Coordinates of C-alpha atoms in Angstrom, one line a residue:
M137 CA 22.7 59.0 124.1
L138 CA 21.7 56.7 127.1
C139 CA 20.6 53.7 127.3
A140 CA 18.3 51.3 130.4
R141 CA 17.8 47.7 129.7
N142 CA 16.5 44.9 132.6
N143 CA 19.6 41.5 131.5
D144 CA 18.8 39.6 134.3
A145 CA 17.0 39.1 137.7
D146 CA 20.4 40.3 139.0
G147 CA 21.5 43.7 137.5
Y148 CA 20.3 46.0 134.3
V149 CA 22.6 46.9 131.6
I150 CA 23.6 51.0 130.8
C151 CA 24.1 51.5 127.2
A152 CA 26.4 54.9 126.7
A153 CA 27.5 55.1 123.0
R154 CA 29.6 52.3 121.9
F155 CA 30.5 51.4 125.5
V156 CA 28.7 48.5 127.7
Y157 CA 27.8 48.5 131.5
K158 CA 26.5 45.8 133.4
F159 CA 26.2 46.7 137.3
D160 CA 25.1 44.6 140.2
I161 CA 21.6 46.7 141.7
R162 CA 22.8 44.8 145.4
R163 CA 26.4 45.8 145.2
F164 CA 25.0 49.3 143.7
R165 CA 26.8 51.9 146.6
K166 CA 29.2 49.6 147.5
Q167 CA 31.2 47.9 144.8
A168 CA 30.5 48.1 140.9
K169 CA 31.0 45.6 138.4
I170 CA 31.8 46.7 135.6
S171 CA 32.9 45.2 131.4
L172 CA 34.4 47.6 129.1
C173 CA 35.2 45.7 125.8
G174 CA 36.1 42.8 127.4
V175 CA 38.3 43.9 130.7
E176 CA 36.2 44.0 133.6
V177 CA 37.5 46.4 137.0
V178 CA 36.9 45.9 139.9
G179 CA 35.6 48.4 143.1
K180 CA 35.8 51.5 141.2
P181 CA 31.9 53.9 142.1
L182 CA 30.0 53.1 139.0
A183 CA 29.8 58.0 138.6
C184 CA 33.3 57.3 138.0
L185 CA 32.4 54.9 134.7
I186 CA 29.3 56.8 133.4
P187 CA 30.1 59.6 131.3
A188 CA 28.8 62.6 133.8
A189 CA 27.6 64.4 130.5
P190 CA 25.0 64.6 127.7
A191 CA 28.5 65.9 125.1
E192 CA 30.7 62.9 125.1
V193 CA 28.1 60.5 124.5
A194 CA 27.0 62.8 121.5
A195 CA 31.0 61.9 120.0
V196 CA 29.8 58.7 117.8
E197 CA 32.3 58.1 114.9
E198 CA 31.0 58.3 111.5
P199 CA 31.1 54.3 109.8
P200 CA 33.6 54.5 107.5
K201 CA 33.3 55.8 103.9
A202 CA 33.2 52.6 100.1
P203 CA 36.8 52.1 98.8
T204 CA 37.1 53.8 95.3
P205 CA 36.9 50.0 93.9
P206 CA 40.8 50.2 91.7
P207 CA 40.6 50.7 88.0
P208 CA 39.3 47.1 86.0
A209 CA 42.9 45.8 85.2
V210 CA 44.2 45.8 81.2
P211 CA 45.7 43.4 79.0
S212 CA 49.4 44.3 78.7
S213 CA 51.9 44.4 75.3
A214 CA 52.1 41.7 74.2
P215 CA 56.0 39.9 74.9
L216 CA 59.1 41.9 72.5
D217 CA 62.0 39.8 70.9
V218 CA 60.9 36.7 70.8
A219 CA 63.6 33.7 68.8
V220 CA 64.6 30.6 68.9
D221 CA 66.8 29.3 71.9
D222 CA 67.4 25.6 70.5
V223 CA 66.4 23.2 68.2
N224 CA 66.7 19.1 67.5
D225 CA 65.6 16.7 66.1
T226 CA 62.3 15.9 68.9
S227 CA 62.6 19.8 70.4
L228 CA 62.3 23.5 70.3
T229 CA 63.1 26.2 73.4
I230 CA 62.3 29.8 73.1
K231 CA 63.5 32.5 74.5
W232 CA 61.6 36.3 74.2
K233 CA 61.7 39.4 76.3
T234 CA 58.6 41.7 79.4
P235 CA 56.5 43.1 77.7
E236 CA 56.9 47.2 78.0
N237 CA 53.5 47.6 79.5
V238 CA 52.9 44.9 82.2
G239 CA 50.5 46.8 83.4
S240 CA 49.0 47.3 87.1
S241 CA 48.5 44.2 88.2
G242 CA 51.4 42.7 87.2
L243 CA 52.2 39.7 84.8
S244 CA 50.6 36.1 86.2
G245 CA 51.9 34.4 83.0
Y246 CA 52.4 33.1 79.2
T247 CA 51.6 31.0 77.5
V248 CA 53.2 29.1 74.1
E249 CA 51.8 27.8 70.5
Y250 CA 52.7 26.8 68.1
R251 CA 51.2 25.5 64.5
K252 CA 52.5 23.8 61.4
D253 CA 53.1 25.1 58.0
G254 CA 50.0 25.1 56.1
T255 CA 47.5 24.7 59.2
T256 CA 45.6 27.7 60.7
D257 CA 44.7 25.6 64.4
W258 CA 46.9 26.8 67.2
I259 CA 48.5 24.6 69.7
V260 CA 48.8 25.8 73.2
A261 CA 52.4 24.2 74.5
N262 CA 52.3 24.5 78.3
A263 CA 49.3 23.5 79.8
E264 CA 49.7 25.6 83.0
L265 CA 51.5 28.9 83.2
T266 CA 54.9 29.6 83.0
V267 CA 56.6 32.8 84.7
A268 CA 60.3 32.2 83.1
D269 CA 61.3 33.5 79.5
R270 CA 61.5 30.9 78.0
C271 CA 59.7 27.7 76.6
C272 CA 60.4 24.0 75.6
I273 CA 58.0 22.7 73.5
R274 CA 59.1 18.9 73.3
N275 CA 57.6 15.4 71.3
L276 CA 57.4 16.8 67.8
A277 CA 58.0 15.5 64.9
T278 CA 61.8 15.8 63.5
G279 CA 61.4 17.9 59.9
D280 CA 58.1 20.3 60.4
L281 CA 58.0 24.2 59.5
L282 CA 56.6 25.8 63.0
H283 CA 55.1 28.4 63.2
V284 CA 55.1 29.4 67.3
R285 CA 53.5 32.6 69.7
V286 CA 53.8 33.9 73.0
V287 CA 51.1 35.8 74.9
A288 CA 51.1 37.1 78.5
V289 CA 49.1 36.6 80.2
N290 CA 47.7 38.9 83.2
P291 CA 44.2 39.7 85.2
G292 CA 42.7 42.0 82.2
G293 CA 43.4 39.5 80.5
C294 CA 45.8 37.5 77.3
S295 CA 48.0 41.0 75.0
E296 CA 48.5 40.3 71.4
P297 CA 51.2 37.5 70.7
G298 CA 54.8 38.1 69.7
L299 CA 55.4 35.9 66.6
L300 CA 58.6 34.1 65.4
P301 CA 59.8 35.6 62.2
E302 CA 60.2 32.5 60.6
P303 CA 59.5 28.9 60.5
V304 CA 61.4 27.1 62.2
P305 CA 62.4 23.5 60.9
I306 CA 62.5 20.5 63.3
R307 CA 66.4 19.5 63.4
E308 CA 69.5 18.6 64.8
V309 CA 71.7 21.6 64.2
G310 CA 75.5 20.6 63.0
D311 CA 77.3 23.5 65.4
R312 CA 75.6 26.5 67.5
P313 CA 76.2 29.8 65.9
K314 CA 78.7 31.0 68.4
I315 CA 80.4 35.4 68.3
R316 CA 83.8 35.1 69.4
L317 CA 83.9 39.0 70.3
P318 CA 87.8 39.8 71.1
R319 CA 88.1 41.8 74.3
L320 CA 89.5 45.4 72.9
L321 CA 86.0 45.5 70.8
R322 CA 83.8 44.5 73.9
S323 CA 83.7 48.0 75.8
R324 CA 84.0 51.6 73.3
Y325 CA 86.2 51.3 69.8
V326 CA 88.5 55.1 70.2
G327 CA 89.0 55.8 66.1
K328 CA 90.7 58.8 64.7
V329 CA 89.5 60.7 62.2
G330 CA 91.3 59.9 59.3
Q331 CA 92.8 56.9 60.7
Q332 CA 91.8 53.3 58.7
I333 CA 89.8 50.9 60.9
N334 CA 90.7 46.4 60.1
L335 CA 88.2 45.4 62.8
V336 CA 88.5 41.0 62.7
I337 CA 85.1 39.0 64.5
P338 CA 86.0 35.5 64.7
F339 CA 82.6 33.2 64.4
V340 CA 81.9 30.2 64.5
G341 CA 79.0 27.4 62.7
K342 CA 77.8 25.1 61.0
P343 CA 76.8 24.6 58.3
K344 CA 78.0 28.2 57.5
P345 CA 76.6 30.9 58.5
A346 CA 74.6 33.5 57.3
V347 CA 76.5 37.4 58.2
S348 CA 74.3 40.4 58.7
W349 CA 75.1 44.3 59.8
L350 CA 73.1 47.6 60.4
K351 CA 74.4 50.5 62.1
D352 CA 71.8 52.0 64.6
G353 CA 69.6 49.7 63.2
Q354 CA 70.2 50.7 60.0
P355 CA 71.6 48.6 57.4
L356 CA 75.9 49.9 56.3
D357 CA 76.5 52.3 53.8
T358 CA 78.5 50.4 51.2
K359 CA 80.7 53.4 50.1
R360 CA 81.6 54.0 53.5
V361 CA 81.9 50.6 55.0
N362 CA 83.3 47.1 54.0
I363 CA 81.8 43.6 55.3
R364 CA 84.4 40.6 53.7
N365 CA 83.2 37.1 55.1
S366 CA 85.1 34.0 56.0
D367 CA 84.3 30.5 57.0
R368 CA 85.5 31.6 60.4
D369 CA 85.5 35.5 60.6
S370 CA 83.4 38.6 59.2
I371 CA 85.9 41.7 58.4
L372 CA 84.7 45.2 59.3
F373 CA 86.6 47.5 57.3
I374 CA 86.5 51.6 57.2
R375 CA 89.3 53.0 54.7
S376 CA 89.6 56.8 56.8
A377 CA 87.5 56.9 59.8
Q378 CA 85.6 60.3 59.7
R379 CA 83.3 60.9 62.6
E380 CA 80.2 59.8 60.6
D381 CA 80.9 56.2 60.7
S382 CA 79.9 56.6 64.8
G383 CA 77.5 54.5 66.6
V384 CA 76.6 50.8 67.3
Y385 CA 77.2 48.1 64.4
E386 CA 75.3 45.5 65.6
M387 CA 76.5 41.7 63.9
T388 CA 73.8 38.9 63.7
L389 CA 75.3 35.5 63.0
K390 CA 72.6 32.7 62.0
V391 CA 72.6 29.2 61.0
E392 CA 68.9 28.3 60.1
S393 CA 66.1 29.7 62.7
I394 CA 69.2 30.1 66.2
E395 CA 71.3 33.6 65.3
D396 CA 73.4 34.7 67.7
K397 CA 74.3 38.6 68.0
T398 CA 76.9 41.2 69.4
T399 CA 77.3 44.9 68.9
I400 CA 80.3 47.1 68.9
N401 CA 80.7 50.5 69.8
L402 CA 82.7 53.1 67.8
Q403 CA 83.4 56.1 68.2
I404 CA 85.5 58.5 65.7
V405 CA 87.4 62.0 67.5
D406 CA 89.0 64.7 66.1
L407 CA 90.8 67.5 67.4
P408 CA 88.1 69.8 69.8
G409 CA 86.7 73.9 67.9
P410 CA 88.6 76.4 70.1
P411 CA 86.1 77.6 72.6
A412 CA 82.7 79.6 71.9
S413 CA 83.4 83.4 73.4
V414 CA 86.9 84.5 75.2
K415 CA 85.6 87.9 77.7
L416 CA 88.8 90.1 79.5
V417 CA 86.8 90.8 81.8
D418 CA 88.5 92.6 84.4
A419 CA 92.3 93.8 84.9
W420 CA 93.9 95.1 87.9
G421 CA 97.4 95.4 89.3
F422 CA 99.5 93.1 87.5
N423 CA 97.0 90.8 87.2
A424 CA 94.4 90.0 84.9
A425 CA 90.7 88.1 84.7
L426 CA 89.2 85.9 82.2
E427 CA 86.1 84.4 81.8
W428 CA 84.8 82.1 78.4
T429 CA 82.5 79.3 77.3
P430 CA 83.4 75.6 76.2
P431 CA 83.5 74.9 72.6
K432 CA 80.4 74.3 70.4
D433 CA 82.6 71.6 69.0
N434 CA 83.6 69.1 71.1
G435 CA 85.6 66.5 68.3
N436 CA 83.3 64.1 69.4
S437 CA 84.9 63.7 72.8
G438 CA 84.9 64.7 75.8
I439 CA 87.0 67.8 77.5
T440 CA 89.5 67.6 79.4
G441 CA 90.9 70.7 79.8
Y442 CA 92.6 75.0 78.6
T443 CA 96.1 76.3 77.6
V444 CA 95.6 80.2 77.8
Q445 CA 98.6 81.9 76.7
K446 CA 99.6 85.9 77.1
A447 CA 101.0 88.2 74.2
D448 CA 103.0 91.7 74.7
T449 CA 101.1 94.1 72.0
K450 CA 104.2 95.5 71.3
T451 CA 106.0 92.0 70.4
G452 CA 103.3 89.5 69.4
E453 CA 105.1 86.6 70.6
W454 CA 103.1 84.0 72.5
F455 CA 103.9 82.8 76.2
T456 CA 101.6 79.2 78.0
V457 CA 100.8 80.8 81.4
L458 CA 98.1 77.4 81.8
E459 CA 97.8 74.1 80.4
H460 CA 95.7 71.2 81.3
Y461 CA 93.4 73.8 83.3
H462 CA 89.5 72.4 83.8
R463 CA 87.9 75.9 85.0
L464 CA 86.3 78.4 82.5
T465 CA 87.9 81.2 83.9
A466 CA 91.2 82.0 84.9
T467 CA 93.1 85.2 86.7
V468 CA 96.7 86.1 84.8
S469 CA 99.6 87.8 86.8
D470 CA 103.0 88.9 87.0
L471 CA 102.0 91.3 84.5
I472 CA 104.4 94.1 83.2
M473 CA 103.5 97.8 84.3
G474 CA 103.6 99.7 80.8
N475 CA 102.5 97.1 78.7
S476 CA 98.7 95.8 77.4
Y477 CA 98.3 91.9 77.2
L478 CA 96.4 90.3 74.3
F479 CA 95.1 86.7 75.7
R480 CA 93.7 83.3 73.9
V481 CA 92.3 80.0 74.8
F482 CA 93.3 76.6 73.4
S483 CA 90.8 73.7 74.2
E484 CA 91.2 70.0 74.1
N485 CA 91.2 66.5 74.3
Q486 CA 92.2 63.1 74.5
V487 CA 93.3 63.1 70.8
G488 CA 95.7 67.0 71.3
R489 CA 94.5 70.4 71.3
S490 CA 92.5 72.6 69.1
E491 CA 93.8 74.0 66.3
N492 CA 92.6 77.3 67.0
G493 CA 92.1 79.7 70.0
A494 CA 89.4 82.0 71.2
V495 CA 91.6 86.2 71.0
T496 CA 89.7 88.3 73.4
K497 CA 88.7 90.9 71.7
T498 CA 89.9 94.0 74.2
A499 CA 93.7 94.3 75.5
A500 CA 95.2 94.1 78.9
T501 CA 96.9 97.2 79.8
I502 CA 98.6 97.2 83.0
Q503 CA 99.2 101.0 84.0
K504 CA 102.0 103.0 85.3
T505 CA 101.5 104.3 88.6
G506 CA 103.3 107.0 89.8
I507 CA 106.4 105.6 91.5
V508 CA 107.6 108.5 93.8
Y509 CA 111.6 106.8 94.9
K510 CA 112.3 107.4 99.1
P511 CA 115.4 105.2 99.9
P512 CA 115.0 103.9 103.3
E513 CA 116.0 105.8 106.4
Y514 CA 119.7 103.5 108.7
Q515 CA 120.5 104.4 111.6
E516 CA 124.5 105.9 111.3
H517 CA 126.8 103.4 112.9
D518 CA 128.5 104.3 116.2
F519 CA 132.2 102.9 114.9
N520 CA 133.8 105.4 118.1
E521 CA 135.4 102.6 120.9
A522 CA 137.9 103.3 123.7
P523 CA 141.3 101.7 123.7
K524 CA 141.1 97.6 124.5
F525 CA 143.9 96.0 124.3
T526 CA 143.0 92.3 122.6
T527 CA 147.0 90.2 123.3
P528 CA 148.6 91.9 126.8
L529 CA 152.1 92.5 127.4
I530 CA 154.0 88.5 128.6
D531 CA 155.9 89.1 131.5
R532 CA 159.4 87.8 130.5
A533 CA 163.2 87.6 131.7
A534 CA 166.0 89.1 129.8
T535 CA 170.1 89.1 129.5
V536 CA 172.6 91.3 129.4
G537 CA 173.4 92.3 126.1
Y538 CA 170.6 90.7 124.4
T539 CA 168.2 93.1 122.7
T540 CA 164.9 92.1 123.8
K541 CA 161.4 93.2 122.5
L542 CA 157.8 93.7 124.0
L543 CA 154.8 93.1 122.0
C544 CA 151.1 94.3 122.4
S545 CA 148.1 94.4 120.5
V546 CA 145.4 97.6 120.9
R547 CA 142.2 98.8 119.1
G548 CA 140.0 102.1 119.4
C549 CA 138.4 104.3 117.5
P550 CA 139.7 107.5 117.3
K551 CA 143.7 106.2 116.6
P552 CA 144.0 105.8 120.4
K553 CA 148.1 107.1 121.4
I554 CA 150.1 105.0 122.2
E555 CA 152.7 105.3 125.2
W556 CA 155.1 103.1 126.9
M557 CA 155.8 103.9 130.4
K558 CA 159.3 102.6 132.2
N559 CA 157.8 102.4 135.9
Q560 CA 155.4 104.8 135.6
M561 CA 157.8 106.8 134.1
I562 CA 157.5 108.0 130.5
I563 CA 160.3 106.9 128.3
G564 CA 159.8 109.5 125.6
N565 CA 162.1 109.8 123.0
D566 CA 165.1 107.9 124.8
P567 CA 167.2 106.4 122.0
K568 CA 167.9 103.1 123.9
F569 CA 164.3 102.4 123.4
R570 CA 162.6 102.0 120.3
Q571 CA 158.6 102.3 119.7
I572 CA 157.0 101.5 117.0
S573 CA 153.0 100.9 116.3
N574 CA 151.4 100.1 113.3
Q575 CA 147.3 98.1 112.3
G576 CA 147.0 98.3 116.2
I577 CA 151.0 96.3 117.0
C578 CA 153.0 98.3 119.3
S579 CA 155.7 96.5 120.5
L580 CA 158.8 98.2 122.6
E581 CA 163.2 97.2 121.3
I582 CA 165.6 97.8 124.2
R583 CA 168.7 98.0 122.8
K584 CA 171.7 96.3 124.8
P585 CA 170.1 95.7 128.0
C586 CA 171.9 96.5 131.2
S587 CA 171.1 94.9 134.6
F588 CA 169.3 98.2 135.1
D589 CA 166.9 98.1 132.5
G590 CA 164.9 95.4 134.7
G591 CA 161.4 97.0 136.5
V592 CA 157.8 96.9 134.8
Y593 CA 157.4 97.7 131.8
T594 CA 154.0 99.9 131.3
C595 CA 152.0 100.3 127.3
R596 CA 149.2 103.5 127.1
A597 CA 146.0 103.7 124.4
K598 CA 144.3 106.9 124.9
N599 CA 141.7 108.4 122.9
A600 CA 138.6 110.4 123.6
Q601 CA 136.7 108.0 124.4
G602 CA 138.6 107.0 127.3
E603 CA 141.9 105.3 127.5
A604 CA 143.6 102.0 129.0
M605 CA 146.7 100.6 129.9
V606 CA 148.3 97.3 130.4
S607 CA 152.2 96.0 131.9
C608 CA 154.6 93.6 132.4
K609 CA 157.6 93.2 134.2
L610 CA 161.4 92.4 132.6
E611 CA 164.4 91.1 134.5
V612 CA 167.3 91.0 133.4
K613 CA 169.8 89.0 133.5
R614 CA 174.3 88.9 134.6
M615 CA 175.2 85.6 132.2
C616 CA 177.3 83.3 135.4
Y617 CA 180.5 80.9 135.0
E618 CA 181.4 78.0 137.5
K619 CA 185.1 78.6 138.8
N620 CA 187.0 74.9 137.7
S621 CA 185.1 76.3 134.0
F622 CA 187.2 79.9 134.3
K623 CA 190.3 78.5 135.7
I624 CA 190.3 75.7 132.7
F625 CA 189.6 79.1 130.6
Q626 CA 193.2 80.7 131.9
I627 CA 194.4 77.1 131.9
C628 CA 194.4 77.3 127.9
I629 CA 195.3 81.2 127.5
V630 CA 198.8 80.5 129.6
E631 CA 199.1 78.0 126.9
K632 CA 198.2 79.8 124.0
K633 CA 200.9 82.3 124.9
K634 CA 204.2 79.8 125.8
K635 CA 203.6 78.4 122.7
L636 CA 203.5 81.8 120.3

């Protein structure tokens, strides 16, 4: 929707929905000055700034819907655990805990009120709301007996009052009660079934504090638990602990209106029961798969593992195959073919292993499979070898008249035939030469050689695979004497003849 009205002597104002366009008539054709939501644009034709179609002008935003009013505020619940924190001759300090239901609007603060015993008028202790969880009431008269209550305040109003259980006498306490809990008892104390429990909890307080015990918020069973109190400590004694003795024990120490509390978490544990069930899932090859479920009775302690055992049905002897095993499924391997096996599973916790184990209902039979032995095929090694000399003949010199030997070694398969030659002529069975061949060692003995026995000697080895030869040179030397030495020899012979 468009509308136009005369704004002043120089121009008009055009309204299009929520936008206001102002232009100067005198500069309509050349220049326009447009004001759009406080931003000025100069030098643009008016036609490009005014909406061109009525459809665009008709897009008017709908007014926002009124928000849903919030629900009415509701007062919170009463403050919890109102107790005395401190007291002396002229003041009293009260502490409490936040209400269980605060409300959606939150807490504005607390109001503390008190009245003397025997009166009905409640006096407000704090002029302004306090957001802390404790309050000190001052300027009290010594010897008064006061009743105290605490009220929580929020936008919904005041809550029900949280009352102090007993009236408080205004006087100085000699020694505040304090429980000195041993470090061992600050965490969970674990004992075994049948074990003797003797817990000593020291404390201080003057005059003698009043000691009271609760188990899980209820009075103790004096048939099961004995309490012995002295001026300095309190002893909790159980002769033979049972699992029903587990729980949270609360000790309260009270001197007049001031008290101190502590809790001891006692856990009595026992051996667990066996797994609820164990099942043979499958048996294949030399393996068997087992599956079981956790025990119904964990002995009041977490299950730390399982022990798996197997037994051959022939012997009935049990052997452990898995120990401290954490899963609920297992595969037992290396079973013997042709045997049948039973399996049992034990549960374990921090005390030990269960007394009994869950046994499989069916046996796992390792079937015999038909086995045909097929010996491996080996390629036969060919030991045939042509002769080969491993130690050759060595050239040497001999002396006339002194027997000498020529030595060499040969190998070959089959055993080669040995022949000796002198200057390429076969020696044969000449009695002057002795030929020996033993374990591949070949020798030629020349008896009392003369100068004519020198030459080239050859040893030839021959078999079906081939032949080999080795040669050496033998030099036979004659003994030579000097002339002077020969003359001396003759003189000696002559002198001997003269003596004779």
